[in-house]
PDB file of C-alpha atoms in Angstrom:
ATOM      1  CA  MET A  13     -20.230 -11.861  25.466  1.00 40.00           C
ATOM      2  CA  PRO A  14     -21.852 -10.809  22.142  1.00 45.00           C
ATOM      3  CA  GLU A  15     -21.304 -13.148  19.250  1.00 45.00           C
ATOM      4  CA  PHE A  16     -19.722 -10.448  17.097  1.00 51.00           C
ATOM      5  CA  SER A  17     -16.924 -10.109  19.691  1.00 65.00           C
ATOM      6  CA  ASP A  18     -16.180 -13.818  19.391  1.00 75.00           C
ATOM      7  CA  GLU A  19     -16.107 -13.493  15.600  1.00 76.00           C
ATOM      8  CA  ALA A  20     -13.754 -10.533  15.827  1.00 76.00           C
ATOM      9  CA  GLU A  21     -11.404 -12.497  18.065  1.00 83.00           C
ATOM     10  CA  VAL A  22     -11.425 -15.405  15.608  1.00 82.00           C
ATOM     11  CA  ALA A  23     -10.598 -13.010  12.774  1.00 80.00           C
ATOM     12  CA  ARG A  24      -7.749 -11.425  14.743  1.00 85.00           C
ATOM     13  CA  GLU A  25      -6.247 -14.809  15.544  1.00 89.00           C
ATOM     14  CA  ALA A  26      -6.558 -15.902  11.909  1.00 90.00           C
ATOM     15  CA  LYS A  27      -4.842 -12.681  10.847  1.00 91.00           C
ATOM     16  CA  ARG A  28      -2.027 -13.272  13.316  1.00 91.00           C
ATOM     17  CA  LYS A  29      -1.365 -16.785  12.035  1.00 93.00           C
ATOM     18  CA  THR A  30      -1.565 -15.721   8.409  1.00 93.00           C
ATOM     19  CA  ARG A  31       0.782 -12.812   9.110  1.00 92.00           C
ATOM     20  CA  VAL A  32       3.362 -15.135  10.679  1.00 93.00           C
ATOM     21  CA  ASP A  33       3.226 -17.471   7.680  1.00 94.00           C
ATOM     22  CA  LEU A  34       3.552 -14.672   5.139  1.00 94.00           C
ATOM     23  CA  LEU A  35       6.484 -13.043   6.923  1.00 94.00           C
ATOM     24  CA  ALA A  36       8.246 -16.399   7.136  1.00 95.00           C
ATOM     25  CA  ARG A  37       7.718 -16.927   3.406  1.00 94.00           C
ATOM     26  CA  ARG A  38       9.141 -13.520   2.585  1.00 95.00           C
ATOM     27  CA  ARG A  39      12.240 -14.223   4.669  1.00 94.00           C
ATOM     28  CA  THR A  40      12.980 -17.291   2.553  1.00 95.00           C
ATOM     29  CA  LEU A  41      13.071 -15.357  -0.725  1.00 94.00           C
ATOM     30  CA  PRO A  42      16.641 -15.293  -2.081  1.00 95.00           C
ATOM     31  CA  GLY A  43      18.281 -11.918  -2.603  1.00 94.00           C
ATOM     32  CA  PRO A  44      18.370 -12.182  -6.404  1.00 95.00           C
ATOM     33  CA  THR A  45      14.662 -13.067  -6.456  1.00 94.00           C
ATOM     34  CA  ARG A  46      13.830 -10.014  -4.341  1.00 94.00           C
ATOM     35  CA  ALA A  47      15.940  -7.755  -6.539  1.00 95.00           C
ATOM     36  CA  ALA A  48      14.362  -9.012  -9.752  1.00 95.00           C
ATOM     37  CA  ALA A  49      10.887  -8.658  -8.264  1.00 96.00           C
ATOM     38  CA  ALA A  50      11.648  -5.103  -7.124  1.00 96.00           C
ATOM     39  CA  GLY A  51      12.714  -4.136 -10.622  1.00 97.00           C
ATOM     40  CA  ARG A  52       9.523  -5.481 -12.188  1.00 97.00           C
ATOM     41  CA  VAL A  53       7.277  -3.889  -9.567  1.00 98.00           C
ATOM     42  CA  GLN A  54       9.035  -0.547 -10.007  1.00 98.00           C
ATOM     43  CA  ALA A  55       8.653  -0.697 -13.782  1.00 98.00           C
ATOM     44  CA  GLU A  56       4.920  -1.386 -13.506  1.00 98.00           C
ATOM     45  CA  LEU A  57       4.405   1.444 -11.025  1.00 98.00           C
ATOM     46  CA  VAL A  58       6.403   3.851 -13.188  1.00 98.00           C
ATOM     47  CA  THR A  59       4.163   3.029 -16.140  1.00 98.00           C
ATOM     48  CA  LEU A  60       1.106   3.615 -13.971  1.00 98.00           C
ATOM     49  CA  VAL A  61       2.406   6.949 -12.649  1.00 98.00           C
ATOM     50  CA  ARG A  62       3.241   8.195 -16.127  1.00 98.00           C
ATOM     51  CA  ARG A  63      -0.214   7.219 -17.343  1.00 97.00           C
ATOM     52  CA  LEU A  64      -2.158   8.756 -14.463  1.00 97.00           C
ATOM     53  CA  ARG A  65       0.087  11.828 -13.973  1.00 98.00           C
ATOM     54  CA  PRO A  66      -1.160  12.547 -10.436  1.00 98.00           C
ATOM     55  CA  HIS A  67      -0.637  15.966  -8.869  1.00 97.00           C
ATOM     56  CA  ARG A  68      -0.123  14.252  -5.511  1.00 98.00           C
ATOM     57  CA  MET A  69       0.640  10.649  -4.691  1.00 98.00           C
ATOM     58  CA  THR A  70       1.817   8.790  -1.617  1.00 98.00           C
ATOM     59  CA  ALA A  71       4.194   5.877  -1.246  1.00 98.00           C
ATOM     60  CA  TYR A  72       6.611   4.534   1.397  1.00 96.00           C
ATOM     61  CA  VAL A  73      10.168   3.232   1.720  1.00 96.00           C
ATOM     62  CA  PRO A  74      10.113  -0.575   1.526  1.00 95.00           C
ATOM     63  CA  VAL A  75      12.295  -2.257   4.150  1.00 91.00           C
ATOM     64  CA  GLY A  76      13.701  -5.762   4.421  1.00 88.00           C
ATOM     65  CA  SER A  77      11.791  -8.215   2.268  1.00 91.00           C
ATOM     66  CA  GLU A  78       9.019  -5.781   1.290  1.00 94.00           C
ATOM     67  CA  PRO A  79       8.481  -5.698  -2.484  1.00 95.00           C
ATOM     68  CA  GLY A  80       9.516  -2.638  -4.436  1.00 95.00           C
ATOM     69  CA  GLY A  81      13.056  -2.032  -3.185  1.00 94.00           C
ATOM     70  CA  ALA A  82      14.438   0.681  -0.921  1.00 93.00           C
ATOM     71  CA  ASP A  83      14.834   3.089  -3.848  1.00 95.00           C
ATOM     72  CA  LEU A  84      11.128   2.951  -4.754  1.00 97.00           C
ATOM     73  CA  PRO A  85      10.424   6.580  -3.706  1.00 97.00           C
ATOM     74  CA  GLU A  86      13.238   7.906  -5.884  1.00 97.00           C
ATOM     75  CA  VAL A  87      12.024   5.870  -8.857  1.00 98.00           C
ATOM     76  CA  LEU A  88       8.468   7.121  -8.410  1.00 98.00           C
ATOM     77  CA  ARG A  89       9.536  10.747  -7.955  1.00 97.00           C
ATOM     78  CA  ALA A  90      11.444  10.605 -11.235  1.00 97.00           C
ATOM     79  CA  ALA A  91       8.304   9.382 -13.022  1.00 98.00           C
ATOM     80  CA  LEU A  92       6.046  12.155 -11.702  1.00 98.00           C
ATOM     81  CA  PRO A  93       5.334  15.429 -13.501  1.00 96.00           C
ATOM     82  CA  ALA A  94       7.698  18.215 -12.445  1.00 95.00           C
ATOM     83  CA  ASP A  95       5.034  20.017 -10.408  1.00 95.00           C
ATOM     84  CA  ALA A  96       3.717  16.919  -8.627  1.00 98.00           C
ATOM     85  CA  GLU A  97       4.210  15.903  -4.983  1.00 97.00           C
ATOM     86  CA  LEU A  98       5.275  12.548  -3.602  1.00 98.00           C
ATOM     87  CA  LEU A  99       4.399  12.178   0.083  1.00 98.00           C
ATOM     88  CA  LEU A 100       5.813   9.548   2.430  1.00 98.00           C
ATOM     89  CA  PRO A 101       4.360   8.499   5.801  1.00 97.00           C
ATOM     90  CA  VAL A 102       5.652   9.631   9.169  1.00 96.00           C
ATOM     91  CA  LEU A 103       4.606   7.337  12.008  1.00 93.00           C
ATOM     92  CA  ARG A 104       3.104   9.209  14.960  1.00 93.00           C
ATOM     93  CA  ASP A 105       3.267   8.139  18.594  1.00 91.00           C
ATOM     94  CA  ASP A 106      -0.369   7.002  18.387  1.00 93.00           C
ATOM     95  CA  LEU A 107       0.514   4.846  15.314  1.00 91.00           C
ATOM     96  CA  ASP A 108      -1.478   7.096  12.976  1.00 95.00           C
ATOM     97  CA  LEU A 109       0.279   8.392   9.858  1.00 96.00           C
ATOM     98  CA  ASP A 110       1.347  11.961   9.246  1.00 97.00           C
ATOM     99  CA  TRP A 111       2.834  12.841   5.838  1.00 98.00           C
ATOM    100  CA  ALA A 112       5.789  14.817   4.496  1.00 98.00           C
ATOM    101  CA  ALA A 113       7.113  15.504   1.003  1.00 98.00           C
ATOM    102  CA  TYR A 114       9.871  13.283  -0.342  1.00 97.00           C
ATOM    103  CA  THR A 115      12.738  15.433  -1.636  1.00 95.00           C
ATOM    104  CA  GLY A 116      15.436  12.801  -2.106  1.00 94.00           C
ATOM    105  CA  PRO A 117      17.250   9.942  -0.361  1.00 93.00           C
ATOM    106  CA  ASP A 118      19.461  12.329   1.636  1.00 93.00           C
ATOM    107  CA  ALA A 119      16.342  13.742   3.321  1.00 92.00           C
ATOM    108  CA  LEU A 120      15.342  10.387   4.854  1.00 94.00           C
ATOM    109  CA  VAL A 121      16.109   9.448   8.448  1.00 92.00           C
ATOM    110  CA  ALA A 122      15.822   6.187  10.355  1.00 90.00           C
ATOM    111  CA  ALA A 123      12.736   5.949  12.543  1.00 86.00           C
ATOM    112  CA  GLY A 124      11.163   3.283  14.730  1.00 73.00           C
ATOM    113  CA  ARG A 125      10.194  -0.184  13.497  1.00 70.00           C
ATOM    114  CA  GLY A 126      12.903  -0.075  10.814  1.00 74.00           C
ATOM    115  CA  ILE A 127      11.086   2.658   8.876  1.00 84.00           C
ATOM    116  CA  ARG A 128      12.819   5.488   7.021  1.00 91.00           C
ATOM    117  CA  GLU A 129      10.949   8.781   7.033  1.00 94.00           C
ATOM    118  CA  PRO A 130      11.277  12.186   5.344  1.00 95.00           C
ATOM    119  CA  VAL A 131      12.572  15.052   7.473  1.00 93.00           C
ATOM    120  CA  GLY A 132      10.491  17.833   5.908  1.00 91.00           C
ATOM    121  CA  PRO A 133       7.539  19.724   7.391  1.00 96.00           C
ATOM    122  CA  ARG A 134       4.629  17.558   8.543  1.00 97.00           C
ATOM    123  CA  LEU A 135       1.526  18.102   6.450  1.00 97.00           C
ATOM    124  CA  GLY A 136      -0.989  16.440   8.773  1.00 97.00           C
ATOM    125  CA  VAL A 137      -2.882  13.164   8.761  1.00 97.00           C
ATOM    126  CA  ASP A 138      -5.395  14.514   6.232  1.00 97.00           C
ATOM    127  CA  ALA A 139      -2.759  15.184   3.547  1.00 98.00           C
ATOM    128  CA  VAL A 140      -3.517  11.749   2.080  1.00 98.00           C
ATOM    129  CA  ALA A 141      -7.089  12.893   1.403  1.00 97.00           C
ATOM    130  CA  ARG A 142      -5.809  14.980  -1.523  1.00 96.00           C
ATOM    131  CA  ALA A 143      -3.802  12.192  -3.129  1.00 98.00           C
ATOM    132  CA  GLU A 144      -4.828  10.750  -6.485  1.00 98.00           C
ATOM    133  CA  LEU A 145      -2.604   7.668  -6.308  1.00 98.00           C
ATOM    134  CA  VAL A 146      -1.844   5.907  -3.005  1.00 98.00           C
ATOM    135  CA  VAL A 147       0.754   3.124  -2.828  1.00 98.00           C
ATOM    136  CA  VAL A 148       0.111   1.016   0.268  1.00 97.00           C
ATOM    137  CA  PRO A 149       2.197  -1.744   1.897  1.00 96.00           C
ATOM    138  CA  ALA A 150       0.716  -5.118   2.800  1.00 96.00           C
ATOM    139  CA  LEU A 151       1.729  -8.720   3.348  1.00 96.00           C
ATOM    140  CA  ALA A 152      -1.103  -9.983   1.141  1.00 97.00           C
ATOM    141  CA  VAL A 153      -4.312  -8.875  -0.561  1.00 97.00           C
ATOM    142  CA  ASP A 154      -7.317 -10.973  -1.517  1.00 96.00           C
ATOM    143  CA  LEU A 155      -9.478 -10.831  -4.613  1.00 96.00           C
ATOM    144  CA  ARG A 156     -11.959  -8.474  -2.940  1.00 94.00           C
ATOM    145  CA  GLY A 157      -9.194  -6.014  -2.145  1.00 96.00           C
ATOM    146  CA  ARG A 158      -8.899  -6.819   1.550  1.00 94.00           C
ATOM    147  CA  ARG A 159      -5.289  -6.319   2.669  1.00 95.00           C
ATOM    148  CA  LEU A 160      -3.359  -7.840   5.530  1.00 94.00           C
ATOM    149  CA  GLY A 161      -0.871  -5.448   7.095  1.00 90.00           C
ATOM    150  CA  ARG A 162       1.528  -5.900   9.979  1.00 86.00           C
ATOM    151  CA  GLY A 163      -1.114  -5.325  12.634  1.00 80.00           C
ATOM    152  CA  GLY A 164      -0.479  -1.767  13.790  1.00 83.00           C
ATOM    153  CA  GLY A 165      -3.600  -0.323  12.181  1.00 86.00           C
ATOM    154  CA  SER A 166      -1.773   2.710  10.750  1.00 92.00           C
ATOM    155  CA  TYR A 167      -2.905   2.207   7.182  1.00 94.00           C
ATOM    156  CA  ASP A 168      -6.432   1.277   8.231  1.00 92.00           C
ATOM    157  CA  ARG A 169      -6.755   4.828   9.536  1.00 94.00           C
ATOM    158  CA  ALA A 170      -5.008   6.363   6.537  1.00 96.00           C
ATOM    159  CA  LEU A 171      -7.175   4.496   4.032  1.00 96.00           C
ATOM    160  CA  ALA A 172     -10.298   5.808   5.738  1.00 96.00           C
ATOM    161  CA  ARG A 173      -9.194   9.301   4.625  1.00 97.00           C
ATOM    162  CA  VAL A 174      -8.479   8.389   1.001  1.00 96.00           C
ATOM    163  CA  PRO A 175     -11.141   9.594  -1.452  1.00 93.00           C
ATOM    164  CA  THR A 176     -12.968   7.003  -3.539  1.00 91.00           C
ATOM    165  CA  THR A 177     -11.627   8.715  -6.658  1.00 93.00           C
ATOM    166  CA  ALA A 178      -8.047   7.797  -5.750  1.00 97.00           C
ATOM    167  CA  LEU A 179      -6.392   4.600  -6.924  1.00 98.00           C
ATOM    168  CA  THR A 180      -4.997   2.573  -4.014  1.00 98.00           C
ATOM    169  CA  VAL A 181      -2.427  -0.012  -5.101  1.00 98.00           C
ATOM    170  CA  VAL A 182      -0.364  -2.537  -3.117  1.00 98.00           C
ATOM    171  CA  PRO A 183       2.998  -3.909  -4.308  1.00 98.00           C
ATOM    172  CA  LEU A 184       3.204  -7.656  -3.650  1.00 98.00           C
ATOM    173  CA  HIS A 185       5.489 -10.576  -4.305  1.00 97.00           C
ATOM    174  CA  ASP A 186       4.110 -13.293  -6.561  1.00 97.00           C
ATOM    175  CA  GLY A 187       1.781 -15.583  -4.610  1.00 96.00           C
ATOM    176  CA  GLU A 188       0.610 -12.854  -2.210  1.00 97.00           C
ATOM    177  CA  LEU A 189      -2.595 -12.085  -4.100  1.00 97.00           C
ATOM    178  CA  VAL A 190      -4.812 -14.764  -2.572  1.00 95.00           C
ATOM    179  CA  GLU A 191      -8.382 -15.992  -2.825  1.00 94.00           C
ATOM    180  CA  THR A 192      -9.499 -14.721   0.573  1.00 93.00           C
ATOM    181  CA  LEU A 193      -8.092 -13.249   3.790  1.00 93.00           C
ATOM    182  CA  PRO A 194      -9.532 -12.973   7.298  1.00 88.00           C
ATOM    183  CA  ALA A 195     -11.036  -9.526   7.798  1.00 83.00           C
ATOM    184  CA  GLU A 196     -12.672  -7.339  10.423  1.00 81.00           C
ATOM    185  CA  ALA A 197     -15.342  -4.688  10.059  1.00 78.00           C
ATOM    186  CA  HIS A 198     -12.838  -1.809  10.058  1.00 80.00           C
ATOM    187  CA  ASP A 199     -10.743  -3.257   7.204  1.00 83.00           C
ATOM    188  CA  LEU A 200     -11.015  -1.151   4.064  1.00 89.00           C
ATOM    189  CA  PRO A 201     -10.321  -2.609   0.598  1.00 94.00           C
ATOM    190  CA  VAL A 202      -7.672  -1.415  -1.806  1.00 97.00           C
ATOM    191  CA  ARG A 203      -8.438  -1.154  -5.496  1.00 97.00           C
ATOM    192  CA  ALA A 204      -5.388  -2.720  -7.129  1.00 98.00           C
ATOM    193  CA  VAL A 205      -2.211  -4.722  -6.644  1.00 98.00           C
ATOM    194  CA  VAL A 206       1.019  -4.950  -8.596  1.00 98.00           C
ATOM    195  CA  THR A 207       2.998  -8.188  -8.759  1.00 98.00           C
ATOM    196  CA  PRO A 208       6.183  -9.067 -10.638  1.00 97.00           C
ATOM    197  CA  ALA A 209       4.529 -11.684 -12.852  1.00 96.00           C
ATOM    198  CA  ASP A 210       1.167 -10.070 -13.593  1.00 96.00           C
ATOM    199  CA  GLY A 211       1.754  -6.322 -13.281  1.00 97.00           C
ATOM    200  CA  VAL A 212      -1.081  -4.061 -12.170  1.00 97.00           C
ATOM    201  CA  ARG A 213      -4.389  -5.794 -11.525  1.00 97.00           C
ATOM    202  CA  THR A 214      -7.529  -4.046 -10.308  1.00 95.00           C
ATOM    203  CA  LEU A 215      -9.779  -5.862  -7.875  1.00 94.00           C
ATOM    204  CA  ASP A 216     -13.474  -6.285  -7.183  1.00 72.00           C
ATOM    205  CA  ASP A 217     -14.200  -4.771  -3.789  1.00 50.00           C
ATOM    206  CA  GLY A 218     -17.954  -5.022  -4.198  1.00 41.00           C
ATOM    207  CA  PRO A 219     -20.615  -2.303  -4.518  1.00 35.00           C
ATOM    208  CA  GLY A 220     -18.391   0.396  -2.990  1.00 38.00           C
ATOM    209  CA  ARG A 221     -15.782   0.119  -5.691  1.00 40.00           C
ATOM    210  CA  ALA A 222     -14.986   3.401  -7.390  1.00 36.00           C
ATOM    211  CA  HIS A 223     -15.907   3.332 -11.046  1.00 32.00           C
ATOM    212  CA  GLY A 224     -13.799   3.902 -14.100  1.00 34.00           C
ATOM    213  CA  VAL A 225     -10.876   1.472 -13.687  1.00 38.00           C
ATOM    214  CA  ALA A 226     -10.575  -1.416 -16.080  1.00 42.00           C
ATOM    215  CA  PRO A 227     -10.254  -4.786 -14.297  1.00 41.00           C
ATOM    216  CA  HIS A 228      -7.080  -6.881 -14.160  1.00 40.00           C
ATOM    217  CA  THR A 229      -4.752  -4.535 -16.001  1.00 44.00           C
ATOM    218  CA  SER A 230      -3.205  -1.092 -15.904  1.00 43.00           C
ATOM    219  CA  ALA A 231      -3.843  -0.661 -19.627  1.00 38.00           C
ATOM    220  CA  GLY A 232      -6.322   2.101 -20.370  1.00 41.00           C
ATOM    221  CA  LEU A 233      -6.036   3.883 -17.031  1.00 46.00           C
ATOM    222  CA  THR A 234      -6.087   7.625 -17.523  1.00 34.00           C
ATOM    223  CA  ARG A 235      -5.799  10.522 -15.177  1.00 34.00           C
ATOM    224  CA  GLY A 236      -9.057  11.501 -13.560  1.00 33.00           C
ATOM    225  CA  GLU A 237     -10.794   8.148 -14.018  1.00 34.00           C
TER     226      GLU A 237
END
C-alpha cells in the first residue's frame, strides 16, 4: 500500500481522537459560560459585519454546545445592510451543502443531525461562491487556519467554492484555537477565528493566504479588502 495512504489513515485516526476530546470538553462547559461566550462571539461578529458590509454572507444555526448561540443568524441579519443576503446551509443527501436565504426564526425547520435549516428556495451549492463573508463551524482551528469539523466533509466541499477574496471566520470557545491540528490534503484553511476572550484574529495559512487582512485583529478591516 502506498505510503501516502498510511499517512492519510494516521491523520484520520488523529482527527477522530481529537474530535472526541474536543466534543467532550464542550459538553463540560456550564450553561452560564456558554451563554456568556455566545454573547461575546456575537458582539465581535456584529462589529465585523458592520465594518465589512457584505452584500452576501453565509452563517449557520449553532446547536448544542456550539459557540455563537442559537440566535446567531438573527443577530447577524440585524447587523447587515438592508439590501444584503444572509444564507444558511441546507444539508443534502450526499452531505454537500445547498444554501437558502434566512428570513427569520419562524422560517427555520428541524432537519437531520440536529440542524435547523431555512425553508426558502434552494439556491444551489455554488451560492457560497458569491459570498463576501463566510462564517464556518468547527471544533477547533490551528494557527495555520486548518479547521477540524465533525467529520462529514460538508464544509470541506463548501470551502472549495469560496473565493479567495472572501473572509472565512470560525466561531470558537476559548482554548479551541490551537498550535496545530492533524490535517489531510483536502483540508482547506480558514482565514480567521473569533473567540470570546480575544475577538477576531486572522491566521497565517501560508502562501495561499488572500491579501489585505490585518493579522490578529478585526480592527482596520474594510469592505472589499
